[in-house]
CSV table of C-alpha atoms in Angstrom, one decimal:
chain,number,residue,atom,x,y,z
X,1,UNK,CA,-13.3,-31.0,10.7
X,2,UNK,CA,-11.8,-32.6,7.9
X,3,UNK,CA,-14.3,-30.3,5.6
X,4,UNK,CA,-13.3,-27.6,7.3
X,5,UNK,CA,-9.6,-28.4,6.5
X,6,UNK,CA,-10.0,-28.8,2.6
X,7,UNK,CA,-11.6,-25.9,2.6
X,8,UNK,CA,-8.5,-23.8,4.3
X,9,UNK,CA,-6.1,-26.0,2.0
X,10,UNK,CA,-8.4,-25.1,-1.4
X,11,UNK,CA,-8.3,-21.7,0.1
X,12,UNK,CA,-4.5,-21.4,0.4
X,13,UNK,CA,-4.3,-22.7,-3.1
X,14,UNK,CA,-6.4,-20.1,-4.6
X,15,UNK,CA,-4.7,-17.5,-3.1
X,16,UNK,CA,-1.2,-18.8,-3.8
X,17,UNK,CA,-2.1,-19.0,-7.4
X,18,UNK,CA,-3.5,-15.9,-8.0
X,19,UNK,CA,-0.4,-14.6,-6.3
X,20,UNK,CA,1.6,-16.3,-9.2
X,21,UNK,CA,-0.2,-15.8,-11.9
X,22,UNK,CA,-0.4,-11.9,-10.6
X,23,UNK,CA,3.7,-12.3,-10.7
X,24,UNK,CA,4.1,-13.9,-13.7
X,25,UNK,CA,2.4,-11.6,-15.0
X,26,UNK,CA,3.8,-8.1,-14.1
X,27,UNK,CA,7.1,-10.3,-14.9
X,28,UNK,CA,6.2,-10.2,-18.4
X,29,UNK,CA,5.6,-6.7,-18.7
X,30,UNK,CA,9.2,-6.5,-16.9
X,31,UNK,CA,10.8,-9.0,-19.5
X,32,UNK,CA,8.9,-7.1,-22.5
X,33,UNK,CA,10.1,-4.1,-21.7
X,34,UNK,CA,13.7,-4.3,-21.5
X,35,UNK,CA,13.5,-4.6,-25.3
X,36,UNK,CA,11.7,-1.0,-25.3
X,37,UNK,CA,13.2,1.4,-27.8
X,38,UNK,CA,15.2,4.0,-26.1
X,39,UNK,CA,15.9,7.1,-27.8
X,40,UNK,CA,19.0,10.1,-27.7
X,41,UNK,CA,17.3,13.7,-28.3
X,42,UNK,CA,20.3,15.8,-26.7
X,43,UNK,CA,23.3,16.4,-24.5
X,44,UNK,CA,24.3,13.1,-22.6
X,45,UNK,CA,25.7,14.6,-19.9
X,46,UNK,CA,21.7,16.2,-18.8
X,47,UNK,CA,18.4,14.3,-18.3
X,48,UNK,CA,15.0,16.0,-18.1
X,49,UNK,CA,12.6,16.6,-15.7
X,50,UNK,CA,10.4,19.2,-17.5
X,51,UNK,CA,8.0,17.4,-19.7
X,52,UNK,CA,5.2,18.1,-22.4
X,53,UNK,CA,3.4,16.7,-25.5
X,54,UNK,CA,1.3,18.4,-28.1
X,55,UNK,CA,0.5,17.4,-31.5
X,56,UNK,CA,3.1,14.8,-32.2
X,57,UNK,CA,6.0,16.6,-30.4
X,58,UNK,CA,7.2,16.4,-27.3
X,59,UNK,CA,9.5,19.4,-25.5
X,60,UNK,CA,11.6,18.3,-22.9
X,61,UNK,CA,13.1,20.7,-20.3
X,62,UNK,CA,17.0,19.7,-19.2
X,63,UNK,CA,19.4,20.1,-16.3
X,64,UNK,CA,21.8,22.7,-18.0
X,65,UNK,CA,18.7,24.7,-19.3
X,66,UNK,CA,18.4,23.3,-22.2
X,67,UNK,CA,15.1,23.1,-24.3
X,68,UNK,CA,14.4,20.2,-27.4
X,69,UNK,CA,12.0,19.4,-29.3
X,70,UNK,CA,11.5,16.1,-30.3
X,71,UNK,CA,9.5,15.1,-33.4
X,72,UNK,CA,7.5,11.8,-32.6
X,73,UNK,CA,6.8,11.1,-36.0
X,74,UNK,CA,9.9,12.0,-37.9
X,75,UNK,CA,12.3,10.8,-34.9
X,76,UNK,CA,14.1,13.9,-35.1
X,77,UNK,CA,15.1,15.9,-32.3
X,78,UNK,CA,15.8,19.8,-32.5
X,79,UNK,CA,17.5,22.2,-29.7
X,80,UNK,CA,15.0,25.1,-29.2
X,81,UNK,CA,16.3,27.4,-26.3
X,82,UNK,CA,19.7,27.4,-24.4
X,83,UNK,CA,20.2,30.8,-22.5
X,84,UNK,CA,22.9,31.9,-20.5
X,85,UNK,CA,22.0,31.8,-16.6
X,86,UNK,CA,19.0,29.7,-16.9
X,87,UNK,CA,20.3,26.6,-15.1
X,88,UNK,CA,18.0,24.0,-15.2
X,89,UNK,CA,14.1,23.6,-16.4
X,90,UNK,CA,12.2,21.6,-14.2
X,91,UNK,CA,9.1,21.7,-16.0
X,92,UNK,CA,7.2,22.7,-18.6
X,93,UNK,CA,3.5,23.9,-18.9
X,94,UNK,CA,1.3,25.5,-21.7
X,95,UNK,CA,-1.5,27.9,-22.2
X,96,UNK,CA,-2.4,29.9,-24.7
X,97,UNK,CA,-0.2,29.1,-27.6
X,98,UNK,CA,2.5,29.5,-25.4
X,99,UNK,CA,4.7,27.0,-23.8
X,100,UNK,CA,6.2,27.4,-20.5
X,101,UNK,CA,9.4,26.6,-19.6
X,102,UNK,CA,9.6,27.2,-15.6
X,103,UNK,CA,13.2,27.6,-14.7
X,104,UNK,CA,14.3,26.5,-11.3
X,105,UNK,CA,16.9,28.7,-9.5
X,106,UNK,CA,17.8,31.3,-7.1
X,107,UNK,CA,15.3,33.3,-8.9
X,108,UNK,CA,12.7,31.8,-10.7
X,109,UNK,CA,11.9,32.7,-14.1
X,110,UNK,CA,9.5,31.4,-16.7
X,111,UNK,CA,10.6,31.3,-20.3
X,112,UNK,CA,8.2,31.6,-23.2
X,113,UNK,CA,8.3,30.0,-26.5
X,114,UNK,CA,5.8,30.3,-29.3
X,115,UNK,CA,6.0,28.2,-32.5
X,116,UNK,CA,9.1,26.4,-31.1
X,117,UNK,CA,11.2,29.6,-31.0
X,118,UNK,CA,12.0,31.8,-28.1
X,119,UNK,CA,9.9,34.6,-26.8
X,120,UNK,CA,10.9,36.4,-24.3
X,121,UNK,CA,11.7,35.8,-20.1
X,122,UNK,CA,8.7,36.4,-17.6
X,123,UNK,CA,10.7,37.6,-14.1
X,124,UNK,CA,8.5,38.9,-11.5
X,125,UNK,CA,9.9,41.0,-8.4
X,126,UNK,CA,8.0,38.7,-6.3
X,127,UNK,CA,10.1,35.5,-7.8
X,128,UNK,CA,13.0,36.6,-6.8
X,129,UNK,CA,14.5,34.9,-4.2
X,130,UNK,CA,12.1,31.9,-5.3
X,131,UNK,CA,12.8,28.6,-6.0
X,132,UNK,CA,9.7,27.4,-8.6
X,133,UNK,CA,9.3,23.7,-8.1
X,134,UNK,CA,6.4,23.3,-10.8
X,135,UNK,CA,3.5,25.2,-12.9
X,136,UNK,CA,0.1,24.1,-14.6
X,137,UNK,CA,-2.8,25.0,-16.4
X,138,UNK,CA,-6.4,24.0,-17.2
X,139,UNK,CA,-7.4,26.3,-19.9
X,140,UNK,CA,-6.3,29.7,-19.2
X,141,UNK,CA,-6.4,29.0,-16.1
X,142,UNK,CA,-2.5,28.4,-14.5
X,143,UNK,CA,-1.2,27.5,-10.8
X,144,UNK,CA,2.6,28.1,-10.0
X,145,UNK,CA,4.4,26.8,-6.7
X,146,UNK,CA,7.8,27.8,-5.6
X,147,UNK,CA,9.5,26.7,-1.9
X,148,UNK,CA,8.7,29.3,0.8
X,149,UNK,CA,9.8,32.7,1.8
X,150,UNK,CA,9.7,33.6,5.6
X,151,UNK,CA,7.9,30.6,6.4
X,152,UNK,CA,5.2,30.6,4.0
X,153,UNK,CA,4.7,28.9,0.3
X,154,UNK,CA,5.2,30.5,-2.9
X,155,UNK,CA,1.9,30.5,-4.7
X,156,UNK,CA,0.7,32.6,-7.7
X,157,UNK,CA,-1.7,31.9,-10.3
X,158,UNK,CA,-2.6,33.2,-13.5
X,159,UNK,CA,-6.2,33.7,-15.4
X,160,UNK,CA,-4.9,34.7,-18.7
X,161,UNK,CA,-3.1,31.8,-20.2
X,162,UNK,CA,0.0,33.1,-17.9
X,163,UNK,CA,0.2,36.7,-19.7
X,164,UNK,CA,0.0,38.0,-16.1
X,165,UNK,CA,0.2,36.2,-12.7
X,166,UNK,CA,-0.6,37.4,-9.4
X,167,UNK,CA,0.1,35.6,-5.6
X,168,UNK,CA,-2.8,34.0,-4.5
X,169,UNK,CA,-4.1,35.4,-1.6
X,170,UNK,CA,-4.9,33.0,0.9
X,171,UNK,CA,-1.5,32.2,2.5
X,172,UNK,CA,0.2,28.6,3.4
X,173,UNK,CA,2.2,28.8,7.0
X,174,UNK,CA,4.5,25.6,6.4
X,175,UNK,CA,6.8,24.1,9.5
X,176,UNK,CA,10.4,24.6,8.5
X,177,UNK,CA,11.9,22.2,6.8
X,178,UNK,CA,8.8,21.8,4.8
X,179,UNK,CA,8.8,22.3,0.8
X,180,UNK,CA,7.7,21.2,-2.4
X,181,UNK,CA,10.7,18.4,-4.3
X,182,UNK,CA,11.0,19.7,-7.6
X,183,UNK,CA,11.5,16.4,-9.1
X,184,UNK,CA,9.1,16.0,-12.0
X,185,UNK,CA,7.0,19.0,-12.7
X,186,UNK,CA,3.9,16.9,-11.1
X,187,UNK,CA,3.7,18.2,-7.7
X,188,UNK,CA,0.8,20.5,-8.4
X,189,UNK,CA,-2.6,20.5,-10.0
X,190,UNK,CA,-5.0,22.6,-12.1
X,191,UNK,CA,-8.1,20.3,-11.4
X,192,UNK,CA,-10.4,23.1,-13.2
X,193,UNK,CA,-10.7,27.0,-13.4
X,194,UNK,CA,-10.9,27.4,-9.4
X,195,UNK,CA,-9.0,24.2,-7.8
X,196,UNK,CA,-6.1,24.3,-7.1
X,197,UNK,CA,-3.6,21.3,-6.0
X,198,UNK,CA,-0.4,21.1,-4.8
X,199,UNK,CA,1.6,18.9,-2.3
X,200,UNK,CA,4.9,19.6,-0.1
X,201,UNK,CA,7.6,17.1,1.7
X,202,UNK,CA,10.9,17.3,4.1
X,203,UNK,CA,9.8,17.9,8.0
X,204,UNK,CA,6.2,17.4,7.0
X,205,UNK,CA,4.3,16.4,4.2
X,206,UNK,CA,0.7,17.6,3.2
X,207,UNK,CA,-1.6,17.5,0.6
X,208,UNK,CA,-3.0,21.1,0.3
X,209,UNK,CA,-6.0,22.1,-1.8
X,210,UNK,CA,-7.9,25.0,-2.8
X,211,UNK,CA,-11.9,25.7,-4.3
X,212,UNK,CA,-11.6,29.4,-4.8
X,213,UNK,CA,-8.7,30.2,-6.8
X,214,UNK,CA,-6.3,30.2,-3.7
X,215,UNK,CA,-7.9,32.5,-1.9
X,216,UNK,CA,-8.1,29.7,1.1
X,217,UNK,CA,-6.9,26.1,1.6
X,218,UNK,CA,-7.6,22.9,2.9
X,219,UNK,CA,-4.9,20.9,4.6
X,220,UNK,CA,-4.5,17.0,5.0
X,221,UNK,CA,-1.2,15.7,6.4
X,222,UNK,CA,0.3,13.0,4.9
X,223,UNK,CA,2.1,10.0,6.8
X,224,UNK,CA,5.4,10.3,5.5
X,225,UNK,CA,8.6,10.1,8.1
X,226,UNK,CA,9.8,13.0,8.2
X,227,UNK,CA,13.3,14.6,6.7
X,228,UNK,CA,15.1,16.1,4.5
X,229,UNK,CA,15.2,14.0,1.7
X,230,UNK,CA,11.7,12.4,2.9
X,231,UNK,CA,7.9,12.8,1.3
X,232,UNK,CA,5.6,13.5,-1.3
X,233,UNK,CA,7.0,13.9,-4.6
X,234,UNK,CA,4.8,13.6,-7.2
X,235,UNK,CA,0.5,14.0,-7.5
X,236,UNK,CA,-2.0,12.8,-9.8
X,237,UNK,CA,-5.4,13.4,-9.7
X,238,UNK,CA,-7.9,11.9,-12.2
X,239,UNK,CA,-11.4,12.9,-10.7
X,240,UNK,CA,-12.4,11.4,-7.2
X,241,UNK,CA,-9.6,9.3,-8.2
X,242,UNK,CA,-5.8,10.5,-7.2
X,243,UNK,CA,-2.4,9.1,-5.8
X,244,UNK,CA,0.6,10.5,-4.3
X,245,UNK,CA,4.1,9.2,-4.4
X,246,UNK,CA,7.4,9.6,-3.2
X,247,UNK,CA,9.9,8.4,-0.4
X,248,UNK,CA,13.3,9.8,0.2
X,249,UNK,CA,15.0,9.3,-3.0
X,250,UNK,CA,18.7,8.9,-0.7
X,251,UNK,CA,17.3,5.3,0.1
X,252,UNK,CA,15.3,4.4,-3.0
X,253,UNK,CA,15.0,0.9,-2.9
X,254,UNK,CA,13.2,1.8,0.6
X,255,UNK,CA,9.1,0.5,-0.3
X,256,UNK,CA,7.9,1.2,2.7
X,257,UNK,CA,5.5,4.5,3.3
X,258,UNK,CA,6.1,5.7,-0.4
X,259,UNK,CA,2.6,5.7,-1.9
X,260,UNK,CA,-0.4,7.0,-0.9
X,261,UNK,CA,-4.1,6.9,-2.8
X,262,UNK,CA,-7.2,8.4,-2.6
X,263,UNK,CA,-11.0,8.0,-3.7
X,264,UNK,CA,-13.0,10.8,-2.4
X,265,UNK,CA,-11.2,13.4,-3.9
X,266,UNK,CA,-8.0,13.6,-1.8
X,267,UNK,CA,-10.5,14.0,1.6
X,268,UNK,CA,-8.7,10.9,2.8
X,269,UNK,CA,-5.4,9.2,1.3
X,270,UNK,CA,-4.5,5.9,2.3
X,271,UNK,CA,-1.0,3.5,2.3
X,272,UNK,CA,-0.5,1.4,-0.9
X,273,UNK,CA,-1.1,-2.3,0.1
X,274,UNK,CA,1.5,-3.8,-2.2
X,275,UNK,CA,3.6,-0.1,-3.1
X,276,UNK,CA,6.1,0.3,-6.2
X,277,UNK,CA,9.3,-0.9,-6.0
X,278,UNK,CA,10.8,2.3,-4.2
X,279,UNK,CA,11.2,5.9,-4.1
X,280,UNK,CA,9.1,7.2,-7.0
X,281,UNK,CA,9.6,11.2,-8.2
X,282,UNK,CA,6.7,10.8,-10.8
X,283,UNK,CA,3.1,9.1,-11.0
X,284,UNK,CA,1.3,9.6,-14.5
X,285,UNK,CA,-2.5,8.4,-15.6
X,286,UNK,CA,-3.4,6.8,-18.8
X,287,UNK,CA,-6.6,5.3,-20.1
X,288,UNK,CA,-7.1,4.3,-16.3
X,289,UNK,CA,-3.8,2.8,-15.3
X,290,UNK,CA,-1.4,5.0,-13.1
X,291,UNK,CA,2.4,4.8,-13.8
X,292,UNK,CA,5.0,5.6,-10.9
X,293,UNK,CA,8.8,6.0,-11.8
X,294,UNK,CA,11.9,6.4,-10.1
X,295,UNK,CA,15.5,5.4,-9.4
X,296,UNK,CA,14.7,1.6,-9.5
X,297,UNK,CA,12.0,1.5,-12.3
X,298,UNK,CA,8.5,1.8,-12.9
X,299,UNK,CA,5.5,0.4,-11.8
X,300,UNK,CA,2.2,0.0,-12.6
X,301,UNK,CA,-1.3,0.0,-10.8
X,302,UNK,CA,-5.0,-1.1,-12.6
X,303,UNK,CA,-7.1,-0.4,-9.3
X,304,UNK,CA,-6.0,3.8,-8.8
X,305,UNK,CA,-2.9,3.0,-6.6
X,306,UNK,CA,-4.0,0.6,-4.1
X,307,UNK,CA,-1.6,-1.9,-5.7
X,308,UNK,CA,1.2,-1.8,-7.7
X,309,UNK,CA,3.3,-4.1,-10.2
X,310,UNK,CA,6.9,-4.0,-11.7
X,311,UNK,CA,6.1,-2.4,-14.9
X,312,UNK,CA,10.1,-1.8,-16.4
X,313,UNK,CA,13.3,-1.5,-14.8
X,314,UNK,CA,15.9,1.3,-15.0
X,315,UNK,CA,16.1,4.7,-13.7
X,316,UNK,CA,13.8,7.2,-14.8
X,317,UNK,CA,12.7,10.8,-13.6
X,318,UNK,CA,9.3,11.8,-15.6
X,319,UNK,CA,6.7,10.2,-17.6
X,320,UNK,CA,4.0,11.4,-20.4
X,321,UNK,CA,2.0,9.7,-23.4
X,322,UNK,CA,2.0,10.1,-26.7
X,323,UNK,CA,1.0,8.3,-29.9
X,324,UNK,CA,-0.4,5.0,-27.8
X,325,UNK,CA,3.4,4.8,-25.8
X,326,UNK,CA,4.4,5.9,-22.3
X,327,UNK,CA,7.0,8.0,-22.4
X,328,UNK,CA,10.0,8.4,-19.6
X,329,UNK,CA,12.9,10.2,-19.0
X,330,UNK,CA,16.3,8.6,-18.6
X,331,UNK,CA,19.8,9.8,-17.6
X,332,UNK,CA,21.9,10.5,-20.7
X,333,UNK,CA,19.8,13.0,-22.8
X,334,UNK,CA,17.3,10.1,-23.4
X,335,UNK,CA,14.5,8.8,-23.3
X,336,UNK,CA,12.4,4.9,-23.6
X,337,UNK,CA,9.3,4.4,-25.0
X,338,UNK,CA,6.8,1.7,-23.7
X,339,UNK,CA,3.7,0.1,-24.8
X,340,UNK,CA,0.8,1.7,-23.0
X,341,UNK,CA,-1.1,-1.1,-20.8
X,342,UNK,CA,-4.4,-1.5,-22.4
């Protein structure tokens, strides 16, 4: 008996301090990071959610429209694109030499720049009426999701690099209420040149997928509560590997039900055991660590989102890499740059 009571009292103290050591740890990423360089590219009255690197610069799409490009290197930051009637850009893909900057309205419209200048406005008969809630490639190979018309999703793909794009023919019947949240630009998924990702929120969320180009899909509900406000928000796949996050962005301090993570290639997602700290609108991958951000901060997770760690505080809405730093949006026409976990 009094074995067997050592035992339970060396147990508790194993687990008690690996619990603080755990803490102190993701503490000090906290504490480093609220010396993190943050940096001003444009307007402070807009923040971006439209997001993309290449080759040391990185383009950031903005709330009034707004396009800059931001030169990693230099530290300079140049205004590329502002058109009258495009209202906001909520993300930003590229194929082809061409960037993509999707513009989310009554109509949606995608907006083509080559060699940083503007050239020229893709708008389809088919997008009209369409709100685009994000677009992206694998090769030459593009995927483009807007909320849904009469009951059924907005999907169209591209296997030209986006010089032409055509609705996928295999058709989504969501229930109503049910849409994508246009939050980061990461709620779809080019996995390779025939799959297809993409997941939806409000009166029910989902995780749909497709193997043949869209021409049928695979449906796994997700365990969100459902509402308005309410579901998946952001997805990132890395292989058999993926995670989902998201919440309802009205309560964001709300943990609960947020995050969801999957090994067997989004077949099965299961709950977070220790979730981020909140609503997140966008989860990123780097070097094997995923990255979830949001109103309250971001978090951080070394075992492909089964658990998660304070990472930075602050409120962010969408993350990339570049030049060995994580990159994230702020309000303010900013953004911070953070030391990549290694």
């Amino acid at each position: 008996m009094k074995n067997s009571i050592n035992a339970l009292i060396c147990s508790l103290f194993f687990i008690i301090s690996y619990g603080c050591i755990a803490q102190k740890r993701a503490n000090r990423y906290v504490k480093r990071n609220l010396d993190a360089p943050i940096i001003s590219y444009g307007d402070s009255n807009t923040y971006c959610r439209g997001l993309y690197q290449r080759d040391g610069f990185v383009f950031l799409g903005n709330s009034d429209g707004a396009v800059y490009r931001y030169d990693i290197i230099k530290q300079k930051s140049k205004l590329i694109l502002k058109i009258p009637d495009i209202n906001e850009i909520r993300d930003i893909g590229y194929s082809g030499g061409t960037i993509y900057a999707m513009h989310s309205g009554q109509d949606g419209k995608l907006i083509k720049i080559n060699a940083s200048k503007f050239s020229g406005i893709d708008e389809l008969p088919e997008w009209e009426g369409v709100f685009m809630d994000a677009i992206d490639f694998h090769d030459s190979v593009g995927f483009l999701m807007g909320d849904p018309i009469n009951g059924k999703m907005s999907l169209f793909h591209s296997t030209n690099s986006g010089e032409t794009w055509e609705r996928c023919t295999g058709a989504v019947q969501v229930v109503a209420g049910e849409a994508g949240f246009a939050a980061s630009g990461s709620n779809v998924s080019v996995l390779n040149d025939s799959t297809y990702a993409f997941i939806t929120g409000g009166m029910n969320s989902s995780y749909y997928s497709s193997t043949d180009n869209g021409q049928s899909w695979n449906k796994v509900t997700l365990p969100y509560y459902p509402g308005k406000t309410i579901g998946a928000y952001s997805l990132c796949m890395k292989g058999k590997y993926g995670v989902i996050v998201g919440g309802d962005y009205k309560e964001p301090e709300l943990k609960m039900n947020t995050t969801y993570y999957t090994y067997n290639g989004g077949e099965t997602w299961f709950n977070s055991f220790n979730p981020p700290q909140g609503y997140r609108s966008c989860v990123y991958e780097k070097n094997g660590v995923f990255y979830a951000c949001g109103r309250t901060g971001i978090d951080f997770s070394t075992d492909n989102g089964a658990t998660w760690k304070p990472f930075a505080l602050g409120t962010y809405f969408s993350m990339t890499s570049i030049e060995g730093k994580l990159l994230a949006t702020r309000r303010f026409g900013q953004f911070q740059l953070f030391d990549l976990i290694k």
